[in-house]
């Protein structure tokens, strides 16, 4: 759903630009606590994987292009604030180097995919985590659920923006129905991929998964003072 | 491993456009597109001027036009959308070749195609003439927040790491009698994709820690190095790459 | 003599970046031989090895395995016959667990169920890594990864075993155990190594590659005691080791 | 005795996946010593090494370098003093050219211009890689990458040099040259190795790590000739090598 240049009218583009700037600005401030020596590389890798999943692009009847979003994945792996930064960086790179999404529509794209998609995915994930038992094994399932909801949510937001600032007169109900239909399907794919990736990381490096931290137990170390015992 | 030279979208060259500072290129792209988007879609000749401008830049960059044209496939889904618009749009209709099309829809489709295409071509020109490392430095000069540049730096580096790890895994698979010829083989690829994520991450992490071990502070102060990019290294006048081997 | 199982003729190769690594290599290895491939860093040993199962495609010259030219249509069959242990174990291991990784090759050869399991267990047992079957390979120590890498290739039971520096990063006992495994197998072995005593112990014949050409080919004892040859190609016997005082073990 | 330059006390560590690798390690190394760290694959040698400059943070116990505890606030300073050559050169090299890679560390220490260039040239010269300065490191042979990895650390002129299997994949001449470099430097050296003759040649003292604890610490000659100790920890003298017939070279 990368919005190209000139797709929405100027006021809408400016407005979403302001929203995006505010969102990213807040994330920058909040992420300072999350982002250090160790998490900066992780944020970069998540950006790389989100980038890769978004490359799986396919045309969607009446929408623009449909593809996986990766927002929920990013939020679960590195936390929502850093996740917003990672996905925003991906969108910036796509606009600059791939011409996927216009540079003047960057604010719109960040608002849709990095703010709406990711935040909805994260809220669903965290909400479920609150009410369900804290088990590491559940993390991939919850992540998949968040991912599933995040895609249609972003699609709805897109339709809303179009209603306000679309440059072509298209019947809104047609657009909404098409967008929601297709993106529910894409949501299933998103859920499967997110679940698989989070699952494989949780299996061997649960410490890397931000969303799994509340469920991790602390380990006690064993000390062998008697050298002979080790032989 | 680590920072390779260029990326698939980069067309190696030494033209004026290639050599122009990245931050100027990014800024010009932004300004150009703002102007394009602000132009009313009914001022048809103006779009011709924009296109001529772009074509001139591409010519100066010596990037083969076909190279850019091929990458324009990104635009396809969106072209489909634009082409459908005259059919589904509401409002007064006109007859074109026996088809009943919405007048507003036609105009909107033109506007979308013209502006969108200009945007795509302009971005691809930037991509073809700018190394990611230069882009990184350029964004920094444009005061893009430090954390974003840092994530971008790691992202560019991880693209290489992931590609390299993927290559290794492919060679390993094929050496043991496997090739992904049909959908039946996808589960194997999917299973190794999970391992790919952690492998790439851990490789990248170890490299990052190696950088820290050699005094890298992660700060992007002028003259210091950014991940995957360096501007601190001297350009010594030592003899250029000589390869051992006295055979012709 | 019979047709060589490994037959390399006039092989030349340049890497995509333009750097030429091989300048016309000739090498013939016969069934059941154990041959050491020696030479300085950057001589082209790994480059040569990567041609033996078609990972790199000859720039000039030809490679055949048991009479079969290594070309696109034959490459599947060649890879069944030639098992390569790479110099870097990270190039070899890619599955999420050690067990899966060792099972990968035999499964591609069509093994299933009990037979597959047995093959995996045997291979892991040989390298002493049975206890690690469920660990992810990238979470092992370097030497442990090397051992698993050897197991992945042993599990395929290839006719020709090519090992690129198999003993590096192995602890001394594992080194000896690997030597015993190789002696015990009825396969043709080509082993790249910088460990000259190890070559002497294991391989009756040695080939020296230097700057992309073969500069010597003969009995290991003769090669290691040819001082002029050795020093011309950065080969030296390590501290405290002299084949002249030991005799020739590898004939057996 | 003076305060040790490397002081490890009761160090225990578990990897994030829950696997514990160190179970209370004690190690003291004094200024100017050359110590070999021996032990079987998976003993925890690399894990220990990664604690010495704060890449891994102690789970229990402590590490100090010249009296400075290795903790977050000191880590910058510690990394100036301790130079580590990693076991896998691919973890060490990341810049687009060999020259950039070797310059990376000294540049971070503040060197610029002519001084930096000289430092880079000297380091590359020591390992014989001057001709490769403009090549990308990932296009080198494994042994060449290892040599560049050593150069990147030498260029930083650390007080304490920690090398994890530096001789693996090096050709015999490079091995000897590395030994000569290490002998010539006035630094404290801790060297992990499976090459017992090399340890014997270079390091007067040896520490044996096994299953995450130190099981022996003494003169290399004594360690290598203690048969019970050796066989209990998968250490064996290679074919054709016997320290008893050679005497003790590394005292010099
Ligand atoms: N991917 C590559 N691209 C370009 N050149 C390469 C590449 N790999 C190796 N080379 C070059 O080819 C030559 C031969 O390399 P090769 O890896 O075959 O050496 P080797 O004999 O295996 O050395 P070592 O003992 O160090 O493993 C070297 O000069 C090396 O720099
Ligand atoms: N990243 C990791 N995650 C989990 N476990 C690990 C990891 N790296 C190593 N281990 C385990 O910790 C133990 C010690 O590993 P280490 O790499 O320190 O061994 P080592 O003594 O260096 O061995 P080698 O001689 O093979 O290099 C081993 O049992 C290994 O399987
Ligand atoms: Mg090699
Ligand atoms: Mg190790």
XYZ file of N, CA, C and O in Angstrom, chain A residues 19-20 22-24 26-27 30 69-76 79-85 87-88 109-128 142-143 145-154 157 190:
236
model
N 1.775 14.306 11.251
C 1.518 13.179 12.157
C 2.752 12.263 12.211
O 3.208 11.858 13.290
N 3.306 11.970 11.039
C 4.458 11.080 10.985
C 5.632 11.670 11.744
O 6.294 10.982 12.534
N 5.589 13.794 14.165
C 5.330 13.746 15.605
C 5.550 12.325 16.131
O 6.206 12.124 17.165
N 5.022 11.347 15.394
C 5.148 9.954 15.838
C 6.598 9.524 15.909
O 7.048 8.961 16.912
N 7.344 9.810 14.841
C 8.741 9.406 14.813
C 9.532 10.164 15.888
O 10.397 9.599 16.555
N 8.433 11.242 18.758
C 8.145 10.619 20.049
C 8.932 9.312 20.176
O 9.558 9.031 21.208
N 8.927 8.522 19.088
C 9.630 7.243 19.111
C 11.122 7.460 19.350
O 11.754 6.716 20.090
N 11.520 8.070 23.054
C 11.244 6.889 23.869
C 12.256 5.773 23.605
O 12.551 4.978 24.493
N 3.574 -6.237 5.747
C 3.956 -4.966 6.359
C 5.137 -5.110 7.320
O 5.999 -4.248 7.393
N 5.125 -6.178 8.090
C 6.259 -6.403 8.999
C 6.251 -5.544 10.248
O 7.177 -5.628 11.048
N 5.195 -4.728 10.442
C 5.173 -3.834 11.599
C 5.087 -4.596 12.909
O 5.837 -4.333 13.853
N 4.183 -5.561 12.976
C 4.021 -6.325 14.213
C 5.307 -7.093 14.517
O 5.755 -7.164 15.663
N 5.915 -7.656 13.477
C 7.177 -8.379 13.648
C 8.219 -7.469 14.296
O 8.871 -7.840 15.279
N 8.335 -6.269 13.748
C 9.337 -5.340 14.277
C 9.045 -5.005 15.729
O 9.937 -5.022 16.582
N 7.778 -4.739 16.044
C 7.431 -4.336 17.407
C 7.729 -5.453 18.398
O 8.272 -5.212 19.474
N 7.392 -6.683 18.028
C 7.612 -7.794 18.957
C 9.109 -8.046 19.140
O 9.565 -8.352 20.237
N 10.636 -4.040 20.220
C 9.861 -3.090 21.015
C 9.205 -2.075 20.107
O 9.692 -1.799 19.013
N 8.085 -1.496 20.555
C 7.309 -0.629 19.653
C 8.057 0.628 19.229
O 7.991 1.010 18.058
N 8.786 1.258 20.124
C 9.411 2.534 19.747
C 10.525 2.321 18.743
O 10.565 2.953 17.682
N 11.435 1.419 19.065
C 12.498 1.129 18.102
C 11.898 0.577 16.819
O 12.391 0.852 15.723
N 10.822 -0.207 16.969
C 10.159 -0.776 15.794
C 9.676 0.320 14.852
O 9.850 0.236 13.629
N 9.093 1.371 15.408
C 8.635 2.484 14.567
C 9.820 3.064 13.790
O 9.730 3.338 12.593
N 10.950 3.207 14.482
C 12.130 3.762 13.802
C 12.580 2.828 12.680
O 12.871 3.270 11.567
N 10.904 0.556 10.937
C 10.010 0.526 9.779
C 10.083 1.861 9.030
O 10.051 1.901 7.800
N 10.225 2.963 9.755
C 10.328 4.254 9.074
C 11.577 4.313 8.204
O 11.555 4.844 7.092
N 3.011 7.372 4.146
C 3.400 5.959 4.256
C 3.845 5.623 5.675
O 3.534 4.545 6.181
N 4.571 6.540 6.292
C 4.991 6.281 7.672
C 3.766 6.209 8.581
O 3.645 5.323 9.419
N 2.845 7.125 8.370
C 1.648 7.108 9.207
C 0.895 5.790 9.074
O 0.512 5.176 10.065
N 0.732 5.343 7.828
C -0.059 4.128 7.612
C 0.653 2.884 8.134
O 0.093 2.105 8.893
N 1.892 2.691 7.692
C 2.532 1.401 7.942
C 3.336 1.377 9.227
O 3.380 0.384 9.931
N 3.994 2.510 9.504
C 4.883 2.495 10.657
C 4.117 2.852 11.931
O 4.415 2.344 12.999
N 3.123 3.733 11.810
C 2.388 4.097 13.022
C 1.148 3.228 13.202
O 1.085 2.424 14.130
N 0.193 3.337 12.263
C -1.067 2.613 12.456
C -0.836 1.100 12.509
O -1.184 0.428 13.486
N -0.200 0.549 11.470
C -0.028 -0.911 11.398
C 0.723 -1.437 12.600
O 0.289 -2.373 13.279
N 1.836 -0.830 12.887
C 2.692 -1.341 13.949
C 2.037 -1.190 15.321
O 2.045 -2.119 16.134
N 1.474 -0.025 15.558
C 0.915 0.206 16.903
C -0.282 -0.715 17.153
O -0.411 -1.305 18.227
N -1.142 -0.871 16.127
C -2.276 -1.772 16.312
C -1.777 -3.193 16.586
O -2.235 -3.864 17.513
N -0.804 -3.633 15.792
C -0.248 -4.978 15.986
C 0.301 -5.133 17.393
O 0.052 -6.137 18.075
N 1.035 -4.141 17.854
C 1.648 -4.229 19.183
C 0.584 -4.238 20.283
O 0.668 -5.013 21.231
N -0.448 -3.375 20.121
C -1.478 -3.316 21.166
C -2.211 -4.646 21.270
O -2.491 -5.131 22.379
N -2.494 -5.254 20.120
C -3.160 -6.550 20.153
C -2.265 -7.566 20.869
O -2.692 -8.297 21.770
N -0.969 -7.568 20.502
C -0.015 -8.496 21.106
C 0.046 -8.295 22.612
O -0.120 -9.219 23.402
N 0.265 -7.058 23.034
C 0.421 -6.784 24.463
C -0.864 -7.037 25.235
O -0.852 -7.580 26.346
N -1.983 -6.671 24.594
C -3.267 -6.889 25.250
C -3.485 -8.369 25.539
O -3.833 -8.754 26.665
N -3.234 -9.186 24.534
C -3.399 -10.631 24.722
C -2.434 -11.143 25.771
O -2.769 -11.984 26.600
N 0.924 -15.083 19.807
C 0.396 -13.731 20.032
C 0.916 -12.775 18.964
O 0.185 -11.904 18.484
N 2.163 -12.946 18.606
C 2.727 -12.084 17.568
C 1.965 -12.270 16.267
O 1.658 -11.302 15.557
N -1.123 -13.179 15.960
C -2.436 -12.548 16.100
C -2.328 -11.041 15.861
O -3.119 -10.445 15.120
N -1.316 -10.432 16.472
C -1.109 -9.001 16.274
C -0.891 -8.689 14.804
O -1.456 -7.732 14.260
N -0.082 -9.511 14.150
C 0.220 -9.292 12.737
C -1.040 -9.380 11.902
O -1.274 -8.566 11.003
N -1.892 -10.371 12.238
C -3.106 -10.570 11.451
C -3.990 -9.327 11.489
O -4.486 -8.874 10.470
N -4.154 -8.754 12.678
C -5.035 -7.597 12.809
C -4.412 -6.338 12.194
O -5.105 -5.482 11.664
N -3.078 -6.254 12.254
C -2.441 -5.002 11.855
C -2.666 -4.652 10.384
O -2.783 -3.484 10.032
N -2.764 -5.672 9.533
C -2.836 -5.387 8.097
C -4.172 -4.749 7.706
O -4.193 -3.664 7.101
N -5.305 -5.376 8.042
C -6.575 -4.704 7.717
C -6.696 -3.343 8.399
O -7.310 -2.429 7.830
N -6.095 -3.199 9.582
C -6.169 -1.906 10.258
C -5.499 -0.828 9.421
O -6.052 0.258 9.213
N -4.313 -1.136 8.914
C -3.622 -0.165 8.074
C -4.425 0.100 6.806
O -4.503 1.229 6.318
N -7.167 2.502 7.519
C -6.629 3.848 7.654
C -6.371 4.449 6.281
O -6.632 5.626 6.025
N 0.799 -12.554 6.593
C 1.597 -11.797 7.554
C 1.682 -12.541 8.888
O 2.740 -12.621 9.511
